[in-house]
mmCIF file of C-alpha atoms and ligand atoms in Angstrom:
data_model
loop_
_atom_site.group_PDB
_atom_site.id
_atom_site.type_symbol
_atom_site.label_atom_id
_atom_site.label_comp_id
_atom_site.label_asym_id
_atom_site.label_seq_id
_atom_site.Cartn_x
_atom_site.Cartn_y
_atom_site.Cartn_z
ATOM 1 C CA UNK A 1307 -19.150 9.063 10.871
ATOM 2 C CA UNK A 1308 -21.733 6.633 12.136
ATOM 3 C CA UNK A 1309 -25.399 7.034 11.433
ATOM 4 C CA UNK A 1310 -27.530 8.952 14.243
ATOM 5 C CA UNK A 1311 -28.535 6.763 17.185
ATOM 6 C CA UNK A 1312 -26.158 3.738 16.193
ATOM 7 C CA UNK A 1313 -24.968 2.209 19.640
ATOM 8 C CA UNK A 1314 -21.492 1.267 20.517
ATOM 9 C CA UNK A 1315 -20.802 -1.004 23.481
ATOM 10 C CA UNK A 1316 -17.390 -0.242 25.061
ATOM 11 C CA UNK A 1317 -16.485 -3.216 27.218
ATOM 12 C CA UNK A 1318 -13.955 -2.024 29.613
ATOM 13 C CA UNK A 1319 -11.698 -4.706 31.550
ATOM 14 C CA UNK A 1320 -9.586 -4.453 34.426
ATOM 15 C CA UNK A 1321 -6.306 -3.285 32.990
ATOM 16 C CA UNK A 1322 -4.045 -0.079 33.531
ATOM 17 C CA UNK A 1323 -5.811 2.183 30.998
ATOM 18 C CA UNK A 1324 -9.267 1.627 32.295
ATOM 19 C CA UNK A 1325 -9.598 4.808 34.598
ATOM 20 C CA UNK A 1326 -9.246 6.665 31.182
ATOM 21 C CA UNK A 1327 -11.954 4.979 29.281
ATOM 22 C CA UNK A 1328 -13.800 8.181 29.375
ATOM 23 C CA UNK A 1329 -11.658 9.481 26.653
ATOM 24 C CA UNK A 1330 -12.836 6.842 24.325
ATOM 25 C CA UNK A 1331 -16.397 7.777 25.258
ATOM 26 C CA UNK A 1332 -15.743 11.350 24.055
ATOM 27 C CA UNK A 1333 -14.109 10.257 20.845
ATOM 28 C CA UNK A 1334 -16.953 7.748 20.207
ATOM 29 C CA UNK A 1335 -19.689 10.475 20.973
ATOM 30 C CA UNK A 1336 -17.967 13.061 18.866
ATOM 31 C CA UNK A 1337 -18.121 10.505 15.924
ATOM 32 C CA UNK A 1338 -22.027 10.235 16.554
ATOM 33 C CA UNK A 1339 -22.260 7.069 18.604
ATOM 34 C CA UNK A 1340 -24.627 6.411 21.476
ATOM 35 C CA UNK A 1341 -22.378 4.705 23.979
ATOM 36 C CA UNK A 1342 -23.259 1.842 26.388
ATOM 37 C CA UNK A 1343 -20.325 1.075 28.921
ATOM 38 C CA UNK A 1344 -20.141 -2.579 29.913
ATOM 39 C CA UNK A 1345 -17.453 -3.237 32.818
ATOM 40 C CA UNK A 1346 -16.202 -6.540 33.727
ATOM 41 C CA UNK A 1347 -16.945 -7.026 37.647
ATOM 42 C CA UNK A 1348 -13.113 -6.488 38.253
ATOM 43 C CA UNK A 1349 -12.968 -3.372 36.151
ATOM 44 C CA UNK A 1350 -15.586 -1.643 38.482
ATOM 45 C CA UNK A 1351 -12.665 -0.864 40.842
ATOM 46 C CA UNK A 1352 -10.807 0.862 37.963
ATOM 47 C CA UNK A 1353 -13.408 3.444 36.804
ATOM 48 C CA UNK A 1354 -15.450 6.225 37.849
ATOM 49 C CA UNK A 1355 -18.872 4.726 37.437
ATOM 50 C CA UNK A 1356 -20.722 8.035 38.272
ATOM 51 C CA UNK A 1357 -18.731 10.161 35.991
ATOM 52 C CA UNK A 1358 -19.137 7.504 33.107
ATOM 53 C CA UNK A 1359 -22.990 7.306 33.615
ATOM 54 C CA UNK A 1360 -23.041 11.319 33.407
ATOM 55 C CA UNK A 1361 -21.236 11.298 30.428
ATOM 56 C CA UNK A 1362 -23.166 8.498 28.499
ATOM 57 C CA UNK A 1363 -26.452 9.284 30.126
ATOM 58 C CA UNK A 1364 -26.760 5.180 30.631
ATOM 59 C CA UNK A 1365 -26.119 3.021 33.621
ATOM 60 C CA UNK A 1366 -22.866 1.167 33.480
ATOM 61 C CA UNK A 1367 -23.597 -2.539 33.143
ATOM 62 C CA UNK A 1368 -21.638 -5.273 34.694
ATOM 63 C CA UNK A 1369 -24.306 -7.896 35.407
ATOM 64 C CA UNK A 1370 -27.166 -9.486 33.751
ATOM 65 C CA UNK A 1371 -30.249 -7.315 34.114
ATOM 66 C CA UNK A 1372 -32.927 -8.594 36.389
ATOM 67 C CA UNK A 1373 -36.073 -9.822 34.515
ATOM 68 C CA UNK A 1374 -38.085 -6.707 35.212
ATOM 69 C CA UNK A 1375 -35.148 -4.213 34.289
ATOM 70 C CA UNK A 1376 -34.998 -2.719 30.796
ATOM 71 C CA UNK A 1377 -32.758 -4.239 28.123
ATOM 72 C CA UNK A 1378 -29.929 -2.292 26.730
ATOM 73 C CA UNK A 1379 -30.203 -1.134 23.207
ATOM 74 C CA UNK A 1380 -28.972 -3.453 20.677
ATOM 75 C CA UNK A 1381 -25.283 -2.952 19.816
ATOM 76 C CA UNK A 1382 -24.289 -1.977 16.387
ATOM 77 C CA UNK A 1383 -20.487 -2.587 17.163
ATOM 78 C CA UNK A 1384 -18.581 -3.313 20.309
ATOM 79 C CA UNK A 1385 -15.133 -2.295 21.320
ATOM 80 C CA UNK A 1386 -13.184 -3.926 24.026
ATOM 81 C CA UNK A 1387 -10.617 -1.408 25.600
ATOM 82 C CA UNK A 1388 -8.650 -2.040 27.545
ATOM 83 C CA UNK A 1389 -8.874 -5.826 26.964
ATOM 84 C CA UNK A 1390 -7.138 -8.050 29.632
ATOM 85 C CA UNK A 1391 -5.228 -11.313 29.087
ATOM 86 C CA UNK A 1392 -8.128 -12.837 31.240
ATOM 87 C CA UNK A 1393 -11.035 -11.725 29.262
ATOM 88 C CA UNK A 1394 -9.458 -12.248 25.821
ATOM 89 C CA UNK A 1395 -8.554 -15.881 26.706
ATOM 90 C CA UNK A 1396 -12.053 -16.470 28.010
ATOM 91 C CA UNK A 1397 -13.786 -14.960 24.824
ATOM 92 C CA UNK A 1398 -11.743 -17.023 22.492
ATOM 93 C CA UNK A 1399 -12.758 -20.212 24.831
ATOM 94 C CA UNK A 1400 -16.382 -19.412 24.597
ATOM 95 C CA UNK A 1401 -16.618 -18.718 28.386
ATOM 96 C CA UNK A 1402 -19.468 -16.392 29.637
ATOM 97 C CA UNK A 1403 -18.930 -16.076 33.342
ATOM 98 C CA UNK A 1404 -19.273 -12.221 33.157
ATOM 99 C CA UNK A 1405 -21.993 -10.155 31.384
ATOM 100 C CA UNK A 1406 -19.340 -8.692 29.270
ATOM 101 C CA UNK A 1407 -18.246 -12.120 28.057
ATOM 102 C CA UNK A 1408 -21.984 -13.001 27.422
ATOM 103 C CA UNK A 1409 -22.396 -9.962 25.260
ATOM 104 C CA UNK A 1410 -19.115 -10.878 23.529
ATOM 105 C CA UNK A 1411 -20.118 -14.600 23.010
ATOM 106 C CA UNK A 1412 -23.054 -13.775 20.873
ATOM 107 C CA UNK A 1413 -21.563 -10.952 18.761
ATOM 108 C CA UNK A 1414 -19.814 -12.912 16.017
ATOM 109 C CA UNK A 1415 -22.989 -14.887 15.520
ATOM 110 C CA UNK A 1416 -25.150 -11.858 15.312
ATOM 111 C CA UNK A 1417 -22.725 -10.208 12.920
ATOM 112 C CA UNK A 1418 -21.875 -7.439 15.230
ATOM 113 C CA UNK A 1419 -18.294 -6.156 14.707
ATOM 114 C CA UNK A 1420 -15.937 -6.536 17.542
ATOM 115 C CA UNK A 1421 -12.672 -4.547 17.933
ATOM 116 C CA UNK A 1422 -10.235 -5.551 20.697
ATOM 117 C CA UNK A 1423 -7.386 -3.442 21.966
ATOM 118 C CA UNK A 1424 -5.445 -5.451 24.397
ATOM 119 C CA UNK A 1425 -3.339 -4.192 27.139
ATOM 120 C CA UNK A 1426 -1.008 -6.956 28.146
ATOM 121 C CA UNK A 1427 2.726 -7.365 29.023
ATOM 122 C CA UNK A 1428 5.143 -9.294 26.952
ATOM 123 C CA UNK A 1429 5.266 -12.184 29.493
ATOM 124 C CA UNK A 1430 1.490 -12.862 29.148
ATOM 125 C CA UNK A 1431 1.442 -12.122 25.274
ATOM 126 C CA UNK A 1432 4.375 -14.775 24.755
ATOM 127 C CA UNK A 1433 2.111 -17.465 26.110
ATOM 128 C CA UNK A 1434 0.929 -20.055 23.680
ATOM 129 C CA UNK A 1435 -2.783 -20.081 25.036
ATOM 130 C CA UNK A 1436 -2.924 -16.253 24.418
ATOM 131 C CA UNK A 1437 -1.474 -16.525 20.992
ATOM 132 C CA UNK A 1438 -3.961 -19.185 20.058
ATOM 133 C CA UNK A 1439 -6.790 -16.967 21.461
ATOM 134 C CA UNK A 1440 -5.766 -14.156 19.268
ATOM 135 C CA UNK A 1441 -5.557 -16.468 16.211
ATOM 136 C CA UNK A 1442 -8.985 -17.943 17.070
ATOM 137 C CA UNK A 1443 -10.701 -14.669 17.467
ATOM 138 C CA UNK A 1444 -9.246 -13.215 14.231
ATOM 139 C CA UNK A 1445 -10.413 -16.411 12.444
ATOM 140 C CA UNK A 1446 -14.037 -15.720 13.764
ATOM 141 C CA UNK A 1447 -13.716 -12.097 12.143
ATOM 142 C CA UNK A 1448 -12.771 -10.230 15.468
ATOM 143 C CA UNK A 1449 -10.236 -7.366 14.876
ATOM 144 C CA UNK A 1450 -7.589 -7.709 17.485
ATOM 145 C CA UNK A 1451 -5.274 -4.689 17.219
ATOM 146 C CA UNK A 1452 -2.162 -6.456 18.543
ATOM 147 C CA UNK A 1453 1.301 -6.444 16.801
ATOM 148 C CA UNK A 1454 3.542 -4.407 14.607
ATOM 149 C CA UNK A 1455 1.767 -1.207 13.447
ATOM 150 C CA UNK A 1456 -0.932 -1.516 15.889
ATOM 151 C CA UNK A 1457 -0.176 -1.924 19.574
ATOM 152 C CA UNK A 1458 2.594 -3.754 21.021
ATOM 153 C CA UNK A 1459 2.632 -5.597 24.398
ATOM 154 C CA UNK A 1460 4.953 -3.691 27.061
ATOM 155 C CA UNK A 1461 7.773 -5.163 29.149
ATOM 156 C CA UNK A 1462 6.609 -6.365 32.449
ATOM 157 C CA UNK A 1463 6.308 -3.713 35.137
ATOM 158 C CA UNK A 1464 6.252 -1.041 32.551
ATOM 159 C CA UNK A 1465 2.666 -0.622 31.908
ATOM 160 C CA UNK A 1466 2.223 2.577 33.805
ATOM 161 C CA UNK A 1467 4.494 4.271 31.158
ATOM 162 C CA UNK A 1468 2.246 3.150 28.507
ATOM 163 C CA UNK A 1469 -1.074 4.173 29.746
ATOM 164 C CA UNK A 1470 -0.865 7.926 28.643
ATOM 165 C CA UNK A 1471 -0.296 6.747 25.073
ATOM 166 C CA UNK A 1472 -2.669 4.001 24.915
ATOM 167 C CA UNK A 1473 -4.344 4.510 21.351
ATOM 168 C CA UNK A 1474 -7.943 4.829 22.219
ATOM 169 C CA UNK A 1475 -8.666 6.079 18.629
ATOM 170 C CA UNK A 1476 -7.181 3.159 16.988
ATOM 171 C CA UNK A 1477 -10.493 1.140 17.962
ATOM 172 C CA UNK A 1478 -12.679 3.498 16.457
ATOM 173 C CA UNK A 1479 -10.541 3.645 13.299
ATOM 174 C CA UNK A 1480 -10.772 -0.049 12.956
ATOM 175 C CA UNK A 1481 -14.423 -0.421 13.085
ATOM 176 C CA UNK A 1482 -16.071 -1.270 9.684
ATOM 177 C CA UNK A 1483 -17.670 1.544 7.720
HETATM 178 C C1 LIG B 1579 -3.659 -2.776 39.613
HETATM 179 C C2 LIG B 1579 -3.927 -3.813 38.488
HETATM 180 C C3 LIG B 1579 -3.633 -3.715 37.149
HETATM 181 C C4 LIG B 1579 -3.673 -4.812 36.296
HETATM 182 N N1 LIG B 1579 -3.396 -4.470 35.037
HETATM 183 C C5 LIG B 1579 -3.678 -5.463 34.088
HETATM 184 C C6 LIG B 1579 -3.312 -5.268 32.706
HETATM 185 O O1 LIG B 1579 -2.724 -4.130 32.312
HETATM 186 N N2 LIG B 1579 -3.457 -6.158 31.726
HETATM 187 C C7 LIG B 1579 -4.015 -7.384 32.200
HETATM 188 O O2 LIG B 1579 -4.231 -8.423 31.278
HETATM 189 N N3 LIG B 1579 -4.284 -7.747 33.454
HETATM 190 C C8 LIG B 1579 -4.060 -6.729 34.438
HETATM 191 N N4 LIG B 1579 -4.293 -6.950 35.686
HETATM 192 C C9 LIG B 1579 -4.927 -8.234 36.192
HETATM 193 C C10 LIG B 1579 -6.436 -8.281 35.903
HETATM 194 O O3 LIG B 1579 -7.107 -7.240 36.611
HETATM 195 C C11 LIG B 1579 -7.024 -9.654 36.465
HETATM 196 O O4 LIG B 1579 -6.470 -10.561 35.443
HETATM 197 C C12 LIG B 1579 -8.506 -9.599 36.318
HETATM 198 O O5 LIG B 1579 -9.009 -10.886 36.775
HETATM 199 C C13 LIG B 1579 -9.061 -9.454 34.894
HETATM 200 O O6 LIG B 1579 -10.480 -9.568 34.896
HETATM 201 P P1 LIG B 1579 -11.254 -9.107 33.645
HETATM 202 O O7 LIG B 1579 -10.797 -9.717 32.405
HETATM 203 O O8 LIG B 1579 -12.711 -9.680 33.961
HETATM 204 O O9 LIG B 1579 -11.569 -7.706 33.650
HETATM 205 C C14 LIG B 1579 -4.327 -5.872 36.729
HETATM 206 C C15 LIG B 1579 -4.625 -6.092 38.029
HETATM 207 C C16 LIG B 1579 -4.208 -4.998 38.832
HETATM 208 C C17 LIG B 1579 -4.822 -5.300 40.278
#
């Protein structure tokens, strides 16, 4: 159980399980987290923004705030789920062309724990750039839940069958105590 008031950022990318991210919000809130949803711009088409804002009591963020708008509370931990091939590779390369990537880019340097649960098919997961990204992120202390005993990539065109059993709870279990 987390301390009262601790803030969890859930970064949601444009991948198959994204419409169900409310399931992770519920699990996190039950564990005592205050949840801030951050969506990539592409993920906005996958999620029910109004429903998530009702559930979290906070605006879904997908862009940098305007100077007069209030800051989001500082994150105590960050989960990226579902994490796309695109965002994983860009995070590893230090690219910050979305608000979500801007938040992620600073996290290792700020000492904020980051847990990533990818949702990628085997064709993407087999690519050398992706494998380098996973290795580089792990070397920086990011927990990437991919591989035996964690979550395995799915064969191309079979993602829909994996969505129901996407292991949202694994992300919370892998946050440091
Ligand atoms: C219906 C649909 C489903 C997709 N599912 C996935 C997926 O499961 N995993 C993935 O890595 N990309 C998936 N993509 C591709 C990403 O949405 C695309 O690479 C996008 O640029 C990712 O943006 P983001 O990383 O900023 O969220 C999907 C695209 C569509 C249209």
